[in-house]
Short mmCIF file of C-alpha atoms in Angstrom, two decimals:
data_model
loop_
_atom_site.label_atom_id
_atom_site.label_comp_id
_atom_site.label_asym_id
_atom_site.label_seq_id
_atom_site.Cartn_x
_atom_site.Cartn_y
_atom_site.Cartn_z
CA UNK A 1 2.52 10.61 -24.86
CA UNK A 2 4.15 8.43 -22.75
CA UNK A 3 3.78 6.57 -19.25
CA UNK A 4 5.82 5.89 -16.73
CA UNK A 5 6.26 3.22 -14.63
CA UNK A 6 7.91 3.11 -11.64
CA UNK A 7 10.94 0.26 -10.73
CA UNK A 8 11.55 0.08 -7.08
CA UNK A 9 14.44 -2.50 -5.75
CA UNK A 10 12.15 -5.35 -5.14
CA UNK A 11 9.76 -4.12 -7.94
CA UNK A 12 7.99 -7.33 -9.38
CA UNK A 13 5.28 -6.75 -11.84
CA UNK A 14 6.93 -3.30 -13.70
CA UNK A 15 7.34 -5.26 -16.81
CA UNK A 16 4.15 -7.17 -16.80
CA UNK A 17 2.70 -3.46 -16.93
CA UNK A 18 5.13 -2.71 -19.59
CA UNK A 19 4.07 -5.90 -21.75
CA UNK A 20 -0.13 -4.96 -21.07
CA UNK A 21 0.61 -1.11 -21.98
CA UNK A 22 3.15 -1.55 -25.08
CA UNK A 23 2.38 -5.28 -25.92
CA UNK A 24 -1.18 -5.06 -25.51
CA UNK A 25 -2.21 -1.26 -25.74
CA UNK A 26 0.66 -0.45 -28.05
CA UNK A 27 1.36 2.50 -26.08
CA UNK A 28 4.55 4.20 -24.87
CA UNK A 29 6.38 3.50 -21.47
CA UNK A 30 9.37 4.83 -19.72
CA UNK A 31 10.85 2.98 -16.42
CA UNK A 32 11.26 5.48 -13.51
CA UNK A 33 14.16 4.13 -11.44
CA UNK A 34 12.78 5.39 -7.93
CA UNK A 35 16.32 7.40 -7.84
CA UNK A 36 14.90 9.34 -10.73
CA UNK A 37 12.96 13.12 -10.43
CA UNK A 38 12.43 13.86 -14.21
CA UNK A 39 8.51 13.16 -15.08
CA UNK A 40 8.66 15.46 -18.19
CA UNK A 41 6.66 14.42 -21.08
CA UNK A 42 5.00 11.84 -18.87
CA UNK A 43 1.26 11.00 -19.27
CA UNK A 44 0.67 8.91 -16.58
CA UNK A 45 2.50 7.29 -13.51
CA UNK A 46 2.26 3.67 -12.86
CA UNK A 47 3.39 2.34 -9.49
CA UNK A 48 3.02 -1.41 -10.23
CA UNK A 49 3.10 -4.96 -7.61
CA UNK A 50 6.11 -6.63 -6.12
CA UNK A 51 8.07 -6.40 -2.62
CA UNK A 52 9.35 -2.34 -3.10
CA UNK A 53 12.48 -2.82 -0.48
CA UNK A 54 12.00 -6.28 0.53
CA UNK A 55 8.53 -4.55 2.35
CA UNK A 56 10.81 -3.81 4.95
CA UNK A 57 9.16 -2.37 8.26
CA UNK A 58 5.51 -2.49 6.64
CA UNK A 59 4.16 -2.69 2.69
CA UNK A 60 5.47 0.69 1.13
CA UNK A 61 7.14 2.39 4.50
CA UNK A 62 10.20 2.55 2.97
CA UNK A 63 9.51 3.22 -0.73
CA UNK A 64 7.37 6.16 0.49
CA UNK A 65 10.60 8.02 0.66
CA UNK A 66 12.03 7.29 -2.45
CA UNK A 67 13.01 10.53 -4.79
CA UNK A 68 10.78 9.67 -7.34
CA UNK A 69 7.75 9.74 -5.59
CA UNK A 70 8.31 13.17 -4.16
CA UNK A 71 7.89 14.08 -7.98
CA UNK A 72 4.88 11.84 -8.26
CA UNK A 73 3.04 13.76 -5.08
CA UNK A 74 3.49 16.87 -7.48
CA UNK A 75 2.48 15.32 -10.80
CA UNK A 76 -0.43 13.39 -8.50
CA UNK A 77 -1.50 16.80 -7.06
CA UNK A 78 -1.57 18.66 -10.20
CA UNK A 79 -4.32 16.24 -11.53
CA UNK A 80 -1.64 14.17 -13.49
CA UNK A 81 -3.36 10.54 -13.24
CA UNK A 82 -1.82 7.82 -10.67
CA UNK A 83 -2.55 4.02 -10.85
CA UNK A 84 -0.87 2.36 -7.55
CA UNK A 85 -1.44 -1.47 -8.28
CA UNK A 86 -1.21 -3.86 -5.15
CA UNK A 87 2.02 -2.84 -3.98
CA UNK A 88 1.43 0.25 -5.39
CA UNK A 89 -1.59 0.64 -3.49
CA UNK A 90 0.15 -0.22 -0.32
CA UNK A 91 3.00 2.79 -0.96
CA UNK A 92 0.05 5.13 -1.82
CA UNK A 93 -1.31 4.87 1.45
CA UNK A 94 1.75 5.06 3.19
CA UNK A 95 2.68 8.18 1.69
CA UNK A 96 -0.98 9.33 2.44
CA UNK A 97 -2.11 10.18 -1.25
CA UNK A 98 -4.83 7.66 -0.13
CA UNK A 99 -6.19 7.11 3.59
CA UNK A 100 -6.30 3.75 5.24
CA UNK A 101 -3.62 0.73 5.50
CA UNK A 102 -2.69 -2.38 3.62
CA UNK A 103 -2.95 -5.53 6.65
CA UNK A 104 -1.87 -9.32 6.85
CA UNK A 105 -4.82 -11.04 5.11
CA UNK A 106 -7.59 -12.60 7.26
CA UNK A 107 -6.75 -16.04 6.79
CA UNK A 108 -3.12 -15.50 6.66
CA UNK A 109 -2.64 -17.06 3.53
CA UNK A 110 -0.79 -15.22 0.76
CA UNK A 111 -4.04 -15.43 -2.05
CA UNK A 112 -3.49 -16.31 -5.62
CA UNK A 113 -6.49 -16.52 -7.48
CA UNK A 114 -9.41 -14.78 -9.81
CA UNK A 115 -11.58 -12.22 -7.96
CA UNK A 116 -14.73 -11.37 -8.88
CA UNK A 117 -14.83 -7.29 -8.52
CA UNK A 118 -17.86 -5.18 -8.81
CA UNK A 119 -17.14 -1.40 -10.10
CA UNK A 120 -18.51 1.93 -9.32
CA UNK A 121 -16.20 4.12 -11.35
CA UNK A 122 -17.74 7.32 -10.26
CA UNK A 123 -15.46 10.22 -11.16
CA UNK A 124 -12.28 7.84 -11.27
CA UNK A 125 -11.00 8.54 -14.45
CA UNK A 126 -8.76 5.32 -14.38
CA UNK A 127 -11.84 3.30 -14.35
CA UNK A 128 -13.83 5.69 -17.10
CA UNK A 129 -14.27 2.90 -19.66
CA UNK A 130 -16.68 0.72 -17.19
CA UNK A 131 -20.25 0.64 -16.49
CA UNK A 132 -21.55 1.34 -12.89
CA UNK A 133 -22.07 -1.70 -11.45
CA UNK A 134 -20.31 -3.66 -14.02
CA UNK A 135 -18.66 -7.05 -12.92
CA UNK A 136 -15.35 -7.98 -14.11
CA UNK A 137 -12.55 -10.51 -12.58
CA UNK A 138 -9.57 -9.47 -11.82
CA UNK A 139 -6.40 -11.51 -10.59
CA UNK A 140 -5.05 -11.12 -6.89
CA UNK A 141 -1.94 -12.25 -5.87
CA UNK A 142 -0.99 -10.71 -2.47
CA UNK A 143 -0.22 -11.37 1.29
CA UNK A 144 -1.17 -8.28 2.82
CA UNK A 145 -4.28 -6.70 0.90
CA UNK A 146 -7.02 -6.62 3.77
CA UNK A 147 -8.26 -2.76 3.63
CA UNK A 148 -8.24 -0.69 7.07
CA UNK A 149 -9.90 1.71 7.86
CA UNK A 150 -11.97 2.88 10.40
CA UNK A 151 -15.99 2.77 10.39
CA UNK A 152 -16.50 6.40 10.10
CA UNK A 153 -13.81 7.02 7.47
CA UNK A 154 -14.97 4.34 5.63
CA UNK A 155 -18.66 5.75 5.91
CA UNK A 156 -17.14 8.94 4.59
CA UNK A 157 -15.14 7.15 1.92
CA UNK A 158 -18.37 5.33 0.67
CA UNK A 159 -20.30 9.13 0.58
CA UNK A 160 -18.10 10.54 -1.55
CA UNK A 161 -17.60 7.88 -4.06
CA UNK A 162 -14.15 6.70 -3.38
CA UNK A 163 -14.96 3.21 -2.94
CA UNK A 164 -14.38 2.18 -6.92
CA UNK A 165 -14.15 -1.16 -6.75
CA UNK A 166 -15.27 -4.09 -4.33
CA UNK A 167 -14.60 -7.71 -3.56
CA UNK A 168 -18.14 -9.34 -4.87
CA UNK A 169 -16.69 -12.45 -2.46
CA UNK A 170 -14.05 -10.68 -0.11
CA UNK A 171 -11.36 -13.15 -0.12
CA UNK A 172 -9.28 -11.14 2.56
CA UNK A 173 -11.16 -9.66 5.19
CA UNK A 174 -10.89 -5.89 3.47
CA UNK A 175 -13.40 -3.94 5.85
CA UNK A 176 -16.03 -2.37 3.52
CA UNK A 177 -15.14 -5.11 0.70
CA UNK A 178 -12.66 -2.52 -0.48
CA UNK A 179 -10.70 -4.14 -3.44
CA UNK A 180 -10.01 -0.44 -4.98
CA UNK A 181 -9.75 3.07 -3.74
CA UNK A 182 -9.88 6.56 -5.70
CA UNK A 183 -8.89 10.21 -4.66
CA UNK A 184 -12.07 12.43 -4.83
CA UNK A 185 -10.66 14.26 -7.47
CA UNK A 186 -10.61 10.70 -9.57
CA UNK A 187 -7.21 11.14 -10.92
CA UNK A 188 -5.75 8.65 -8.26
CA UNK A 189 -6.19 4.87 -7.87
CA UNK A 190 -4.86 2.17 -6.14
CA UNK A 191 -6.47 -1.39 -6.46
CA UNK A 192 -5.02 -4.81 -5.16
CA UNK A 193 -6.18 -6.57 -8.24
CA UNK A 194 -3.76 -6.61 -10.77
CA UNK A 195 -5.33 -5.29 -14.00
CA UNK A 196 -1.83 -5.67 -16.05
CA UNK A 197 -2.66 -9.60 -15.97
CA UNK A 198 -5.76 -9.90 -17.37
CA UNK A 199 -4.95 -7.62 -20.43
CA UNK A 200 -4.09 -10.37 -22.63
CA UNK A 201 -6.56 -12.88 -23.95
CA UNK A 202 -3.70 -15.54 -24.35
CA UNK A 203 -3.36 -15.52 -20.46
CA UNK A 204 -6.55 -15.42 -19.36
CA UNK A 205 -9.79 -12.42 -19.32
CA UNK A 206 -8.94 -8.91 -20.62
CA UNK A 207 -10.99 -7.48 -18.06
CA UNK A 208 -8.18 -5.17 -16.75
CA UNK A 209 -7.24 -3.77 -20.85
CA UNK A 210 -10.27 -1.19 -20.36
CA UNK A 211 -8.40 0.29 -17.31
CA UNK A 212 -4.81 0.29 -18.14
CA UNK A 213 -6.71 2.13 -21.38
CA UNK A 214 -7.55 4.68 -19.76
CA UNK A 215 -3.62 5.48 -18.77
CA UNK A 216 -3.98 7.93 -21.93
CA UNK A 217 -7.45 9.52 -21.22
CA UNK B 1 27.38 14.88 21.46
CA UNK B 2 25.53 12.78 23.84
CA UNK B 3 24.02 9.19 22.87
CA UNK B 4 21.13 8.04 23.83
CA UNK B 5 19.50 4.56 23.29
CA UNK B 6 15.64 4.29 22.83
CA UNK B 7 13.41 1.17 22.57
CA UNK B 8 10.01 2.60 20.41
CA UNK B 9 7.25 -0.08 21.12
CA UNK B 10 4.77 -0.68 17.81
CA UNK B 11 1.53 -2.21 18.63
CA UNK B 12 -1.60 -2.52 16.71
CA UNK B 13 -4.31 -0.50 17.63
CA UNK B 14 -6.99 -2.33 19.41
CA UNK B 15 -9.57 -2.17 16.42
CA UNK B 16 -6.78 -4.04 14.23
CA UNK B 17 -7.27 -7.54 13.12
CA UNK B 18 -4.31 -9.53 14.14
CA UNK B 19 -4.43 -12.89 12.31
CA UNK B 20 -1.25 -13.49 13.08
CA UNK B 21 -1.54 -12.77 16.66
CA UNK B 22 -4.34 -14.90 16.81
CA UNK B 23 -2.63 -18.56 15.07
CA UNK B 24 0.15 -18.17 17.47
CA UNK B 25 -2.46 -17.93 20.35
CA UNK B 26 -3.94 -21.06 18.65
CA UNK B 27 -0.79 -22.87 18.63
CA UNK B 28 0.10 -21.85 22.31
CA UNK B 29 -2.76 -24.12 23.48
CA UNK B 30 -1.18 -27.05 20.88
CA UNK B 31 2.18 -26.30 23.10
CA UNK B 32 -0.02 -27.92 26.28
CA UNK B 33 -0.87 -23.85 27.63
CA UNK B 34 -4.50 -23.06 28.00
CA UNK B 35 -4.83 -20.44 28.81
CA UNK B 36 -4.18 -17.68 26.69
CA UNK B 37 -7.07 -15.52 26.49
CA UNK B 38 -5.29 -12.51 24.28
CA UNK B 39 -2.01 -12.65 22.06
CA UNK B 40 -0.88 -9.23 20.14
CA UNK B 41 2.28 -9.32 17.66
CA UNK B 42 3.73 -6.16 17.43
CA UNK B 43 7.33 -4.85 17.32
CA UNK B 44 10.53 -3.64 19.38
CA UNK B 45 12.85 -1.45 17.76
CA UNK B 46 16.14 -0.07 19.08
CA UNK B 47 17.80 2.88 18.43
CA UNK B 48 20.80 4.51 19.18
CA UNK B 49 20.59 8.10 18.35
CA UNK B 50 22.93 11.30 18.88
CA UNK B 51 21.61 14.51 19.50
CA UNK B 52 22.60 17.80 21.82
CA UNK B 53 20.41 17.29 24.45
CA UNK B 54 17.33 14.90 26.21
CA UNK B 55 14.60 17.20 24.51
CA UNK B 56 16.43 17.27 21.50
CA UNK B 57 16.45 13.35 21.10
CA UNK B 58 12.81 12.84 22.33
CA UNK B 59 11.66 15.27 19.67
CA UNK B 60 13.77 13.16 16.70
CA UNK B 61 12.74 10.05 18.19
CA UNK B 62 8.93 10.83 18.32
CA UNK B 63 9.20 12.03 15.11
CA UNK B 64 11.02 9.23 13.79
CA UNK B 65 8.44 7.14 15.98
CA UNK B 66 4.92 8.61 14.10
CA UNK B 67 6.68 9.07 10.25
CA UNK B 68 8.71 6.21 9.77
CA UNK B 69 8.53 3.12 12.12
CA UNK B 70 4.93 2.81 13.17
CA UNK B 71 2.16 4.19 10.86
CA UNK B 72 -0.62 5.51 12.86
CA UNK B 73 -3.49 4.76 10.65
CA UNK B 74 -2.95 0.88 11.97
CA UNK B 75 -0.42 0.94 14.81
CA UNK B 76 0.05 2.83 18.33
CA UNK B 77 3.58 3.39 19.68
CA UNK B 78 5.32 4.06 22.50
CA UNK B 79 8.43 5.30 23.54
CA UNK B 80 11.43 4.49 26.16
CA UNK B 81 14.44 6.71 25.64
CA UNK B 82 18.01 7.19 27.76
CA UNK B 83 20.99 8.66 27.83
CA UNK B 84 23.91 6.11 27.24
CA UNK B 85 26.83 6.25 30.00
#
């Protein structure tokens, strides 16, 4: 029962999951060098925050070819759950395991700060251990985390429950308020909020243990 | 095998916020010109490319074009391709 996290060149946050999931959590990890293809014995897959290839070209465009996440579209598509955290999200888009795009924030400004979040876990299993409509804060610390999409995907995004968690004060300009996206199936999120600093109480809220939490069902 | 040189033009689409776009127009008018109305960053890339023939490297390069260098959920792209010599 382990789960792996996977370390990109330019990979920035991979150890601040490791210290929330085995530090906090007490639970297993394994780094996935993004060379690697063996997920065997893996629980979960963690792509975590950071700059994956100097964000070369755009957030994630290169990354989205790396070995390892060929394996991870399998283990993804087999129901095998997915957590893509800010830069994470931003790869999971570009390799299309969720729609829409990552863009320079409103206001330019790279934003480092709390952010109120308001949750509708719906079937998103990563998100399992929160109310609907529950308000937690969650750290952001990103450049390029404005949501787009356009009006009538995001109208069907909204129908079917994808939109998990929202901006209560949208610091970015994300269309919709989107702070968090699932797959329909629930087994796939990717959130700018990073829920792997707000796991432990000596640094701050814990509102982001529940989710990491869930990593093991 | 022939070389050809291409120049793929990334732009975002027209329903794409371009904050970016939109401080430089700002600081255009602190530069003493008025009258910028509209100011869209996007990018140029060049490529050289070998390939058998004309079709050959159009079909790469538009492939190359859609997958990798422009993604087409945020950006349009267009494409200017000849054969070097």
């Amino acid at each position: 029962m382990t789960i792996g996290i996977v370390v990109f060149p330019g990979s920035n946050c991979d150890r601040d999951v490791q210290w929330a999931l085995e530090g906090c959590l007490e639970r297993p990890t394994r780094f996935l060098w993004h060379e690697e293809r063996d997920l065997t014995g893996l629980d979960a897959v963690v792509l975590p925050g950071g700059f994956s290839y100097g964000d070369y070209l755009r957030c994630g465009a290169i990354a989205r070819f790396a070995p390892v996440l060929e394996e991870v579209r399998q283990f993804a598509a087999g129901g095998g759950p997915v957590l893509g955290i800010c830069n994470g999200f931003q790869v999971l888009t570009e390799m299309g395991l969720l729609p829409g795009a990552l863009t320079r924030n409103r206001d330019l400004h790279f934003l480092c700060e709390p952010a109120p979040l308001e949750v509708q876990p719906g079937a998103c299993r990563w998100l399992q251990n929160y109310g609907a409509g529950e308000h937690i804060t969650l750290p952001i610390a990103h450049g390029e985390g404005r949501y787009q999409v356009e009006p009538e995907e995001l109208r069907r995004l909204e129908a079917e429950g994808c939109v998990v968690l929202r901006y209560a004060a949208n610091p970015n300009g994300s269309v919709g308020d989107v702070a968090g996206l699932s797959n329909p199936e629930g087994n796939v999120l990717g959130l700018m909020p990073h829920p792997e600093r707000a796991c432990d109480p000596q640094t701050g809220g814990i509102d982001g243990l529940r989710l990491l939490a869930a990593a093991m069902g | 095998m022939p070389l050809f040189h291409a120049r793929v033009q990334v732009s975002l689409r027209p329903s794409v916020l371009d904050p970016a776009g939109e401080a430089t127009r700002a600081a255009a008018g602190r530069l003493g010109v008025e009258g910028v109305r509209r100011l869209r960053i996007g990018k140029a890339i060049e490529v050289e490319l070998e390939a058998p023939d004309p079709a050959t490297a159009r079909a790469q390069l538009e492939l190359l074009s859609d997958r990798l260098l422009a993604n087409p959920v945020i950006e349009d792209w267009s494409l200017d391709v000849r054969e070097a010599g």
